[in-house]
XYZ file of C-alpha atoms in Angstrom:
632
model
C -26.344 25.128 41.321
C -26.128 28.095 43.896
C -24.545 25.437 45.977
C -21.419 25.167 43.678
C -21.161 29.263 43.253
C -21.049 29.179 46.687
C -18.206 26.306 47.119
C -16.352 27.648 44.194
C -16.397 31.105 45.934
C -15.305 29.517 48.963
C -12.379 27.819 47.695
C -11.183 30.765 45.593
C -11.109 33.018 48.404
C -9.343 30.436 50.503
C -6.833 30.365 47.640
C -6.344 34.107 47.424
C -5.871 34.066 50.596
C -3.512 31.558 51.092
C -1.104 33.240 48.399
C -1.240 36.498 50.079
C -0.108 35.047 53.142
C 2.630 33.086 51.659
C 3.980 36.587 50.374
C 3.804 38.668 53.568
C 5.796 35.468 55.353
C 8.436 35.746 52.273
C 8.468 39.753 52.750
C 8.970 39.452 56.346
C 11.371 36.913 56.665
C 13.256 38.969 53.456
C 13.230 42.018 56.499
C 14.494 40.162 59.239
C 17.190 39.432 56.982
C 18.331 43.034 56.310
C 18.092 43.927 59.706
C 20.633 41.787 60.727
C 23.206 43.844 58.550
C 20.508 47.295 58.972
C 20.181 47.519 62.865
C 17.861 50.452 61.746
C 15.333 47.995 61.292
C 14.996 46.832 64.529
C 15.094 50.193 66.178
C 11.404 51.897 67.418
C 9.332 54.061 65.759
C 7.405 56.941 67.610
C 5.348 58.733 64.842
C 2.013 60.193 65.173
C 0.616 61.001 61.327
C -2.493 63.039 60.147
C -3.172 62.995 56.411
C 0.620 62.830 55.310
C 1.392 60.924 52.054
C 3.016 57.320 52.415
C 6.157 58.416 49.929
C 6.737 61.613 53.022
C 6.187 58.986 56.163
C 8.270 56.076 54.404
C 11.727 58.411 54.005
C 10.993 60.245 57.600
C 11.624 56.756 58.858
C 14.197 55.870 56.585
C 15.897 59.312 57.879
C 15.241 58.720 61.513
C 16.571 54.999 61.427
C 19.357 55.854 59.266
C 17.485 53.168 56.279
C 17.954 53.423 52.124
C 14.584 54.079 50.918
C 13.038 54.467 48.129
C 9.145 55.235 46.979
C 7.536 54.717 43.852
C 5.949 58.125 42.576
C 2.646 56.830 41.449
C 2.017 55.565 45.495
C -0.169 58.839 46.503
C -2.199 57.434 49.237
C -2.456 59.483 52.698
C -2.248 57.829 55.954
C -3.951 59.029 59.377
C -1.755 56.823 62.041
C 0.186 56.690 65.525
C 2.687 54.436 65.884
C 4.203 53.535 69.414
C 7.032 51.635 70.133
C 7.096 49.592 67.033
C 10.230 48.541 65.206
C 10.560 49.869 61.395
C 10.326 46.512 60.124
C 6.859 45.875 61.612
C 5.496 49.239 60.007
C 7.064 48.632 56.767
C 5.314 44.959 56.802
C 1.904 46.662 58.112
C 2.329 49.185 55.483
C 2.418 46.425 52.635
C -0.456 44.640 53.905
C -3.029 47.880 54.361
C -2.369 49.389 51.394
C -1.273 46.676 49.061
C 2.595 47.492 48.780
C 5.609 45.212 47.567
C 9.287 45.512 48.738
C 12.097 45.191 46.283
C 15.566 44.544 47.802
C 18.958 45.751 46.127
C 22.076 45.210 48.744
C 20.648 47.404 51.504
C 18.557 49.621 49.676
C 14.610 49.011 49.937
C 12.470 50.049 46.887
C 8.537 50.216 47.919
C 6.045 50.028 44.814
C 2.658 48.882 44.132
C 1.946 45.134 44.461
C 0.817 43.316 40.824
C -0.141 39.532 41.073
C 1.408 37.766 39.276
C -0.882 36.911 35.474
C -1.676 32.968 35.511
C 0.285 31.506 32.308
C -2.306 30.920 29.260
C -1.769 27.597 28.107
C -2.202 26.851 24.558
C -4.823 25.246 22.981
C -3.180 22.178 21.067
C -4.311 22.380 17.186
C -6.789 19.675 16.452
C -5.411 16.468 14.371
C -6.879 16.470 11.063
C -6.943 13.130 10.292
C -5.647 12.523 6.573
C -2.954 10.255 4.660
C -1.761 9.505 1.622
C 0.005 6.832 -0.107
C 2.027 8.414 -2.822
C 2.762 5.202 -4.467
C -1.066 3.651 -5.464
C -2.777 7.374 -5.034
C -5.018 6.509 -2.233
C -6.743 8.938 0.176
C -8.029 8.227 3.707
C -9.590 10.524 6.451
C -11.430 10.605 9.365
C -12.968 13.893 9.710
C -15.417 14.774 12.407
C -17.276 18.292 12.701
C -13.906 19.676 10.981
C -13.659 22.684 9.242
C -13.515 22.066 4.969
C -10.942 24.956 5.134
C -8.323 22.924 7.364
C -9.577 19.615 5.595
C -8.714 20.525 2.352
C -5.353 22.155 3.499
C -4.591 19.143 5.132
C -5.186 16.750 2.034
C -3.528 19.311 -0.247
C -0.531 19.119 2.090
C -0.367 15.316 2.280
C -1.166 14.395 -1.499
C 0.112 17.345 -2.935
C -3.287 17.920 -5.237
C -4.392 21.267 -5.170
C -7.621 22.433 -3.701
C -10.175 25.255 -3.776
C -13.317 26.289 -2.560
C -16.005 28.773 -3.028
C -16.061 31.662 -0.723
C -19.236 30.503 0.733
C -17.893 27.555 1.844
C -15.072 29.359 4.187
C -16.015 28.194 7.432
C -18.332 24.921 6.630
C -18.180 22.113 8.756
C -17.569 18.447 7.365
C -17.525 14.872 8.365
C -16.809 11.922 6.532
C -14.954 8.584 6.705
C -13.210 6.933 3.644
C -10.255 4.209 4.178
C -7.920 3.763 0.860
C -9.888 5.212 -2.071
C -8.602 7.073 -4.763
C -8.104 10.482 -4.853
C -11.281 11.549 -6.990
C -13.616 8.834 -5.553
C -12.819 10.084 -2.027
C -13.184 13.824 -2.830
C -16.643 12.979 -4.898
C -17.957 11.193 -1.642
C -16.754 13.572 0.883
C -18.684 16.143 -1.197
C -21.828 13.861 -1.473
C -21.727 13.624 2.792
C -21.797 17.274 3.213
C -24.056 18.600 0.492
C -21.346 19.793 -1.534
C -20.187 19.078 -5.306
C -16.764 19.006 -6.738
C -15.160 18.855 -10.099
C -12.110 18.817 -11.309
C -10.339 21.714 -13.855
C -8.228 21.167 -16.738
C -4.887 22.304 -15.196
C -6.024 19.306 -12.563
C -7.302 21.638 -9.762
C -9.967 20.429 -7.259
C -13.151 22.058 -6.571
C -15.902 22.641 -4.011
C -18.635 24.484 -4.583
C -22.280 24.772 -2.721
C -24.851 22.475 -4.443
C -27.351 23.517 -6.118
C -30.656 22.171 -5.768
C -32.126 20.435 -8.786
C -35.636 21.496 -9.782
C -37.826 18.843 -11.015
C -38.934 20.173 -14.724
C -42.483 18.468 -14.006
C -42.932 20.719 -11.858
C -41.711 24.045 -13.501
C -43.564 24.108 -16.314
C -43.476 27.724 -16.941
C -39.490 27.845 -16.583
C -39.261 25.247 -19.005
C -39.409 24.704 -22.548
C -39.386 21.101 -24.527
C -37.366 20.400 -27.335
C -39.167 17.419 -29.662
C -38.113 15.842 -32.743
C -40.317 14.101 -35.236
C -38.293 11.131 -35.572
C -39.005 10.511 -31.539
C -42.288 9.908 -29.702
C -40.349 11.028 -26.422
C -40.026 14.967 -24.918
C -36.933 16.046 -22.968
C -36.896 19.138 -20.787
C -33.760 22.017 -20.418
C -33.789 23.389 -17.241
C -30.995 26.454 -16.666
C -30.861 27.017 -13.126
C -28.126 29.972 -11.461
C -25.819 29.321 -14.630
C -26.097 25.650 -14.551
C -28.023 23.176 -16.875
C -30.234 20.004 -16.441
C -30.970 18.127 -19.234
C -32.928 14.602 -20.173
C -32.500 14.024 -23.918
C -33.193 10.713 -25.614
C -32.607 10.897 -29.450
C -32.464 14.391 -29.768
C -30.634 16.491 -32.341
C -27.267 17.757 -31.538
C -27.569 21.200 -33.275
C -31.166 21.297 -31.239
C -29.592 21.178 -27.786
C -26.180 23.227 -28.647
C -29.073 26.118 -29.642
C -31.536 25.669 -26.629
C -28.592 25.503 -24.017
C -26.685 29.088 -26.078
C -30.007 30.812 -25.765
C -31.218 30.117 -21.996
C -27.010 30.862 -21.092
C -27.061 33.983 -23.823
C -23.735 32.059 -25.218
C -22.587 33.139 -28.323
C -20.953 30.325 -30.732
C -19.525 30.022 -34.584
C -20.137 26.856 -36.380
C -17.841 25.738 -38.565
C -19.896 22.965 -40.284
C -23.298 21.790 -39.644
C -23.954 19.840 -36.267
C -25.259 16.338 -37.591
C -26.696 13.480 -36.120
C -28.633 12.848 -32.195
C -27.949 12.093 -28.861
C -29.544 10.782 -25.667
C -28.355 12.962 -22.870
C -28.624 13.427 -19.393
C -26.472 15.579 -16.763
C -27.819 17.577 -13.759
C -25.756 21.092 -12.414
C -23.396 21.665 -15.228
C -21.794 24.648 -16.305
C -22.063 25.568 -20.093
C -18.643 24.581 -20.736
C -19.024 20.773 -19.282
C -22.369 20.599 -20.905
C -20.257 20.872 -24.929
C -17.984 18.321 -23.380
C -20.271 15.502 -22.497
C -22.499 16.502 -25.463
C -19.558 16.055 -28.125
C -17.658 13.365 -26.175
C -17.342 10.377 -28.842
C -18.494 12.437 -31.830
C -16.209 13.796 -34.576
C -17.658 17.136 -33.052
C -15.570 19.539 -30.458
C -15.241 22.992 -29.278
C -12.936 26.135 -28.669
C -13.264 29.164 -26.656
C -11.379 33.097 -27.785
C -12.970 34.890 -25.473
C -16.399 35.174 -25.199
C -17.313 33.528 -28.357
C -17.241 29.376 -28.871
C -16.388 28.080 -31.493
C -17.940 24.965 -32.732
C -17.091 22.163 -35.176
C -15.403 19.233 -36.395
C -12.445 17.728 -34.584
C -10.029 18.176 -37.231
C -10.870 21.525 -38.495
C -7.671 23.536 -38.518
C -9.140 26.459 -36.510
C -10.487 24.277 -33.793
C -6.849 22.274 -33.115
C -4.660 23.615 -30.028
C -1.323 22.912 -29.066
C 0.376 22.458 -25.603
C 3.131 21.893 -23.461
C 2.637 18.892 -20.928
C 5.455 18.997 -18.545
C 5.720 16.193 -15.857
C 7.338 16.795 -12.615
C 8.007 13.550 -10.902
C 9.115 11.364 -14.242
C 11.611 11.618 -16.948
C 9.928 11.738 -20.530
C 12.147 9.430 -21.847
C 10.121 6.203 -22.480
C 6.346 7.439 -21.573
C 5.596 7.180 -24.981
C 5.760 3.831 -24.911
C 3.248 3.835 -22.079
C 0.320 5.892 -23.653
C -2.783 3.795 -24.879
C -3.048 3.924 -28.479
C -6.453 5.013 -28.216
C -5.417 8.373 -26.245
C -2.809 9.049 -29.659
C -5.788 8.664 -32.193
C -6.396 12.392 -33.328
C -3.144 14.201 -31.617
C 0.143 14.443 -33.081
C 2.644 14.159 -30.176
C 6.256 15.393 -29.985
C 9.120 14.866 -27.001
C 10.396 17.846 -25.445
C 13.324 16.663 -23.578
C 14.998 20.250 -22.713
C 11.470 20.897 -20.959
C 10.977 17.499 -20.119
C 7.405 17.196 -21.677
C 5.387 16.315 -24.558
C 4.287 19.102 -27.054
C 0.541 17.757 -28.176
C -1.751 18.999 -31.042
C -5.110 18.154 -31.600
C -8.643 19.362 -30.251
C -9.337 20.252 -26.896
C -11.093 17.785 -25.069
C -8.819 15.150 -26.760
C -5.616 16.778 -24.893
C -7.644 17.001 -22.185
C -8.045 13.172 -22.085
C -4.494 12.732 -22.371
C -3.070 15.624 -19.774
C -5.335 13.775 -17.376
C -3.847 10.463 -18.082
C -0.600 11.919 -17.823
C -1.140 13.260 -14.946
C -2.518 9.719 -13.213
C 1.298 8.076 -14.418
C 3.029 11.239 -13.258
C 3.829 10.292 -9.621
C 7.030 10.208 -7.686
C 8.757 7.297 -7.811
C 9.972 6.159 -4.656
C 13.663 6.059 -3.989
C 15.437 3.092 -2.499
C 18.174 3.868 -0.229
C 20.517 0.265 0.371
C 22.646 0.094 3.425
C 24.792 -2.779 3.268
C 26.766 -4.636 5.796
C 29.312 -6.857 4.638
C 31.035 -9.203 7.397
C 33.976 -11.446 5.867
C 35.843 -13.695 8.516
C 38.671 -16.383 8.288
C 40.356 -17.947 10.646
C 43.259 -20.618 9.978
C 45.501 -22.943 11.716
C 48.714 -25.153 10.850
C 51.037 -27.501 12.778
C 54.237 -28.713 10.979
C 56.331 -31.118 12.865
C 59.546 -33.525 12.046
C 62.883 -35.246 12.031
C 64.901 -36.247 9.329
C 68.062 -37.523 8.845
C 70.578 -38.984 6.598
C 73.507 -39.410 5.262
C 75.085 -36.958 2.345
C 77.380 -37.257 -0.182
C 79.380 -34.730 1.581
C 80.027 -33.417 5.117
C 77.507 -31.482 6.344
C 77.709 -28.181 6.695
C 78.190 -26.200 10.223
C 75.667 -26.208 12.330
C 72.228 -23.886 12.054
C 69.248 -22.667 12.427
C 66.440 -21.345 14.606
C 64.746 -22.375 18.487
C 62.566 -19.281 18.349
C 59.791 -18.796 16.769
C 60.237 -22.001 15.082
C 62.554 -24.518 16.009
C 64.318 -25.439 11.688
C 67.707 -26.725 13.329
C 70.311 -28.397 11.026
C 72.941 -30.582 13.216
C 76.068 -31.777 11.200
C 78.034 -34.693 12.711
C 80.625 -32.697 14.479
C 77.569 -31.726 16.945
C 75.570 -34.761 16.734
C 79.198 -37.039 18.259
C 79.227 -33.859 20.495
C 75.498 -34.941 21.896
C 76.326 -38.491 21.623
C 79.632 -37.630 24.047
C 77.876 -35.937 26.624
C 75.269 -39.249 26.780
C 77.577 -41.479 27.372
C 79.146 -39.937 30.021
C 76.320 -41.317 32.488
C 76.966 -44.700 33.745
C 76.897 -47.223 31.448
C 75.218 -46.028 28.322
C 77.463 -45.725 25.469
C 75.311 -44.857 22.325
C 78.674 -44.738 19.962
C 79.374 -42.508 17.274
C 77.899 -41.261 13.649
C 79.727 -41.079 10.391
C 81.820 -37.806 9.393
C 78.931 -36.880 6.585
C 75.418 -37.852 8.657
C 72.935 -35.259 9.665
C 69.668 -34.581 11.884
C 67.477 -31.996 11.061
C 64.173 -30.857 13.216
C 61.372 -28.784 12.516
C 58.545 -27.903 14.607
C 56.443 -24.953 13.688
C 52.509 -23.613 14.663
C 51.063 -20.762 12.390
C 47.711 -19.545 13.292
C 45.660 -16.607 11.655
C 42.351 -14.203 12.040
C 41.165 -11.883 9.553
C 38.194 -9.908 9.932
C 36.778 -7.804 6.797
C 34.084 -5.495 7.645
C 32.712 -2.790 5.131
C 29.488 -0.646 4.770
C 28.976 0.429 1.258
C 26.021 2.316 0.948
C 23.798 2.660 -2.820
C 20.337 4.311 -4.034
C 18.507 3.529 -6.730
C 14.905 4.513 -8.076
C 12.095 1.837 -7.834
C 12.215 -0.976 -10.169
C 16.051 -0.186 -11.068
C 19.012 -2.544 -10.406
C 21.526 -1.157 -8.149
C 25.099 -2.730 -8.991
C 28.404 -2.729 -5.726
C 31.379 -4.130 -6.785
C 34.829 -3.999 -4.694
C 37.558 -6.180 -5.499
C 41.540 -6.944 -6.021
C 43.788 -7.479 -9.095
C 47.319 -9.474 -8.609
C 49.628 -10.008 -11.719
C 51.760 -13.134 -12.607
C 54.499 -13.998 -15.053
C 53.814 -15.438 -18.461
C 56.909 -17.068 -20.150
C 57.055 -18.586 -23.471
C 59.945 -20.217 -24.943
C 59.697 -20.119 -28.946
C 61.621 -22.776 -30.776
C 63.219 -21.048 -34.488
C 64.318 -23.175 -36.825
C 66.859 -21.882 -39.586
C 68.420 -24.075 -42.119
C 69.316 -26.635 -39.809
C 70.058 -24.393 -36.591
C 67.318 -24.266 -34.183
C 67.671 -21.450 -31.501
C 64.569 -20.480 -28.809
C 63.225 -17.360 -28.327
C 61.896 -16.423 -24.676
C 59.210 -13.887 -23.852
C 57.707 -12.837 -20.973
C 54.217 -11.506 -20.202
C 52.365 -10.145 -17.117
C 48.705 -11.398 -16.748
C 46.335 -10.159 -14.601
C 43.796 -11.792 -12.417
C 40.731 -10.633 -11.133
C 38.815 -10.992 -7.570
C 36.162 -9.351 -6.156
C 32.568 -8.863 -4.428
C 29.741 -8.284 -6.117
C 26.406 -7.430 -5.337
C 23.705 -6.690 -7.137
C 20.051 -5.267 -6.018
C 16.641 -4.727 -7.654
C 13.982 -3.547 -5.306
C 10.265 -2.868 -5.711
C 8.017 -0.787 -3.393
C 4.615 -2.365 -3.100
C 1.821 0.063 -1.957
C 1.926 -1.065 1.595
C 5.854 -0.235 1.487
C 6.875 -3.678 1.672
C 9.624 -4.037 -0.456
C 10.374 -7.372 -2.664
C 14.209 -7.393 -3.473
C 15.831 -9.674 -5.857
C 19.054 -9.965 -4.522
C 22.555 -12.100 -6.476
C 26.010 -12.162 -4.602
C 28.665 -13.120 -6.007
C 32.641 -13.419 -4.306
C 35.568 -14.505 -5.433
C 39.316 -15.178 -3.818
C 42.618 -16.172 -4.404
C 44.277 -19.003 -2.932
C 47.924 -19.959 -2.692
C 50.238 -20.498 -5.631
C 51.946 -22.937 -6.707
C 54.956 -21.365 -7.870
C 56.204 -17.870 -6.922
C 55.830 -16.863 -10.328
C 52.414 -18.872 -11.779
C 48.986 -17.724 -10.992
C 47.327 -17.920 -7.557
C 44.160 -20.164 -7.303
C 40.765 -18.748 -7.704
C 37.589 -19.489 -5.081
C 34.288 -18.203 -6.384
C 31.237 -18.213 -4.221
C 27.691 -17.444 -5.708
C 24.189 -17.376 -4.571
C 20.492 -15.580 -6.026
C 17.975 -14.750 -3.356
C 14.108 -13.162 -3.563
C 13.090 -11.664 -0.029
C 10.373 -9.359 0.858
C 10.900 -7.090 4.187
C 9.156 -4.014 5.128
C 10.866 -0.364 5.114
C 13.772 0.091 7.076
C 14.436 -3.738 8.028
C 17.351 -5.238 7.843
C 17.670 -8.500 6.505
C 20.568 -10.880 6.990
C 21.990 -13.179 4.579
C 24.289 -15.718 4.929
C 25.716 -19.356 4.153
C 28.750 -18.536 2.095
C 31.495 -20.823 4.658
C 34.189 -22.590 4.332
C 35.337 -25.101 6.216
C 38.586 -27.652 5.062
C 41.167 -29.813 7.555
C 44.167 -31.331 6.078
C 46.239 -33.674 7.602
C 49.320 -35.478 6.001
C 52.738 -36.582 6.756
C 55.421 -38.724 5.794
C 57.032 -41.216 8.041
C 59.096 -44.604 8.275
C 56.612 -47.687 7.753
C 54.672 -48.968 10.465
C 56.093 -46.804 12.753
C 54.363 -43.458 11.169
C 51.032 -44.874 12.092
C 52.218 -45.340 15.850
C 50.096 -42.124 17.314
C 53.738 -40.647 19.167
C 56.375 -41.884 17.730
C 54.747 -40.673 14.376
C 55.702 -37.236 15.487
C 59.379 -38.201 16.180
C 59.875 -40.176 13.376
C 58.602 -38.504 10.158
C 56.991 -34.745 8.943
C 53.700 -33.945 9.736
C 51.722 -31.250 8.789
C 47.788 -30.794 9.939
C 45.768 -27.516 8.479
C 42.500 -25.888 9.581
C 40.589 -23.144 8.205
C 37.560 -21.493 8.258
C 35.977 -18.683 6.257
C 32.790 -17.014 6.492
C 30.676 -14.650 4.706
C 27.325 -12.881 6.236
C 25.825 -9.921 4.207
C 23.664 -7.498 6.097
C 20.884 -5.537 3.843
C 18.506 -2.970 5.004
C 16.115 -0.902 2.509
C 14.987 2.306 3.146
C 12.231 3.946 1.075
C 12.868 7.708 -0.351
C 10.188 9.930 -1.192
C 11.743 13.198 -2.546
């Protein structure tokens, strides 16, 4: 051990000095600087001095060497020295080093103070992790707590499941441990209390306590604390024990009234009856306060009680001066159909009433009844999660069509002049004036001689390539709560004439009536959504698409075709996946012509001699879906 001290000692010296060297170098170098702009500097020094302060021998050289100085006040120290031949700058630097000085430059001026090392930065201690979490959706509590304090426990499950928690004062700075995985909220809190000698209970208003426990005597062995209650309808004895404000009790077919009396006395209680206490019980609690003790000893009796003050007030259920009324708000859900939810048996003796302006129930009946239904209440009352649906839809369609042909003829007239188009399409219309024009120019090479047409024959040609891309993107984005459809629906309307020709007949003379009517028609997207959260956050989503669109018309003025496309799906992905869903395509080819006979079937010259027309398209639908979970 001295071995270490004497290493560590070592090696913090070393370091000390090691630092101070690296600041004398800086300092110096910081000199030699100056005194290439401050030839003072450089200049000797012949001063003998004898008990003259350091602030009076500091500006005598800064006056003889023609140097900006400047002294702190609070330097006092007196020097006895001679100094020889020296330049300024070496004095100055053996100055700093003998009497522990610093040297703060400003442009040429020098300020000399005291040195102060520099304080070591305090890092911070990290917090420690409590280990705690909480699924809002089932109610289940998990920790991990290891020689933690129950003050930043409790904070930290308060904080997570947003249940309130309190302590005694005692209990300020106790240490706990304790390991639960996925329990719910009371069972967890009534075993972390069990690990670390504690006990907790819960209040009406739903508030969590810890208090110290309290040991529990054995009544055996207290005899003279003690008193036993009989009853001559039982061979068996029970004991009440009253210990710091709390009772113990064994009963087995003991009287009601009996107990109620014993427990008032030992507690000094005082109490009203309203009727007579009839009938037995078998009872037995250990460490409860007076006011639990009438609880557990009426619960399933027609009995119950009621506190003004310090007086209790006991009796049956449906006495009028023992009934109470309340307001039970909830927080997280609406009040519209909880009704509907409450066990019958939790309605039997309480007259309930909706408050929708407060968004609660208004209750009336006896205490521990509303009781029994505030804490049921309470377990529905959680937040329902809220489903945020991003969706991605991707609609693409592609097409292609080649239209080629000659025809020709004869007419009953001459045909017109000549027309038409090269570019983009080639839609040509050649009378015979320019066909015998063609024909000319032929048969001016050697010996071809193809003739002449008629005055009224005509050639027309067509050759034409159409190709098309469409690409529909769009990112609608809905919420919904849990368990609630969400409904997206985006779509087109287009309008077409309606005529109706309405034959009158009138002695004889018939005469038609026309009217005319626009009709619409609808096409559109639609999606429609129903998620639900599962504890683990995995959400199951029943999914239906449905798309529609219109096709070409027949006429100008009759309705376009429709296309519908349709499909349900169930999928299950976890929180903040996306999911992709596709198989809504398309494909058709179509390939026709018309032609002479035998020779349309010839693969070339059935492009010279006859119209053909080949179509391709493609269309494509993919739907992109990702779920994100809420919790507000």
């Amino acid at each position: 051990m001295k071995i270490k001290i004497i290493i560590l000692s070592f090696f913090l010296s070393f370091c000390f000095v090691a630092k101070s060297q690296d600041r004398f170098a800086i300092l110096e170098q910081k000199l030699i600087d100056l005194g290439k702009t401050n030839p003072g500097l450089n200049e000797k020094v012949d001063l003998s001095i004898n008990g003259a302060t350091i602030q009076e021998f500091i500006r005598a050289i800064g006056v003889n060497n023609n140097l900006n100085v400047n002294v702190d006040p609070t330097i006092d120290a007196k020097i006895v020295n001679n100094f020889s031949k020296v330049t300024a700058q070496d004095v100055f630097l053996f100055l700093c080093k003998s009497y522990n000085l610093d040297i703060n430059f400003v442009g040429p001026i020098m300020s000399f103070v005291k040195y102060i090392p520099p304080v070591a930065p305090i890092k911070a201690i990290a917090a420690k992790k409590i280990n705690v979490t909480y699924e809002q959706t089932a109610g289940l509590l998990s920790f991990d707590l290891q020689n933690d304090t129950l003050s930043s426990a409790t904070k930290e499950i308060t904080k997570q499941s947003g249940k309130n928690i309190i302590f005694s004062p005692d209990l300020a700075g106790k240490i706990v441990n304790g390991y639960v995985q996925s329990s719910p909220m009371n069972s967890a809190l009534e075993k972390l209390a069990f690990a670390n000698d504690m006990k907790v209970s819960v209040t009406p208003d739903n508030f969590y306590i810890f208090e110290k426990k309290v040991p529990v005597i054995d009544p055996k062995n207290q005899a003279n604390s003690n008193f036993g209650l009989t009853n001559s309808n039982s061979k068996n004895s029970t004991g009440l024990t009253v210990k710091d404000g709390f009772i113990s009790i064994d009963a087995q077919n003991i009287a009601i009234s009996d107990l109620v009396n014993s427990a008032s006395k030992e507690l000094n209680k005082e109490y009203f009856l309203f009727n007579e206490l009839k009938g037995n019980t078998s009872l037995k609690i250990v460490d409860a306060t007076y006011d639990d003790f009438l609880r557990l000893l009426f619960n399933g009796t027609d009995f119950t009680f009621k506190k003004e003050g310090e007086i209790y007030l006991l009796g049956d259920r449906n006495l009028e001066g023992l009934r109470q009324s309340k307001l039970i708000t909830l927080k997280n859900r609406t009040i519209d159909k909880v009704l509907e939810f409450i066990p019958a048996d939790l309605k039997k003796g309480v007259d309930i009433k909706t408050f929708a302006d407060m968004n609660g129930l208004i209750v009336s009946g006896s205490q521990p009844r509303i009781n029994e239904l505030e804490a049921f209440l309470r377990q529905i009352d959680l937040v329902v999660p809220l489903v945020h649906i991003e969706v991605i839809i991707a609609d693409v369609r592609k097409s292609n069509t080649i239209s080629t042909g000659i025809s020709a003829g004869i007419g009953t007239k001459p045909a017109a002049a000549t027309n038409g188009g090269l570019v983009p399409q080639i839609d040509l219309s050649l009378n015979a004036t320019a066909i015998n024009n063609l024909i000319s120019g032929i048969n001016g090479f050697g010996v071809v001689n193809l003739g002449s047409v008629t005055p009224n024959f005509y050639l027309t040609l067509k050759a034409l390539e159409e190709q098309g891309a469409l690409k529909i993107r769009s990112t609608p984005q809905i919420a919904t709560l849990n368990g609630h459809e969400a409904k997206l629906k985006v779509g087109s309307t287009v309008y077409y004439l309606e005529v109706q020709n309405n034959l009158i007949n009138n002695v004889g003379n018939t005469t038609v009536s026309q009217s005319q009517q626009y009709k619409s028609l609808d096409a559109d997207l639609s999606i429609t959504i129903n998620p639900q959260v599962s504890g683990d956050e995995q959400i199951t989503m029943s999914i239906g698409v449905t798309q529609s669109s219109f096709t070409e018309r027949i006429k100008e003025t009759a309705p376009p075709g429709k296309l519908n496309r349709d499909f349900q799906s169930l999928v299950r992905v976890k929180n903040g996946e996306m999911i992709m869903l596709g198989g809504l395509e398309e494909n058709s080819t179509s390939n026709s012509g018309t032609g002479l006979p035998l020779i349309s079937r010839v693969p070339v010259l059935k492009w010279i001699f006859g119209n053909r027309i080949r179509s391709k398209s493609e269309n494509k639908l993919t739907i992109f879906i990702k779920p994100t979970i809420i919790y507000s």
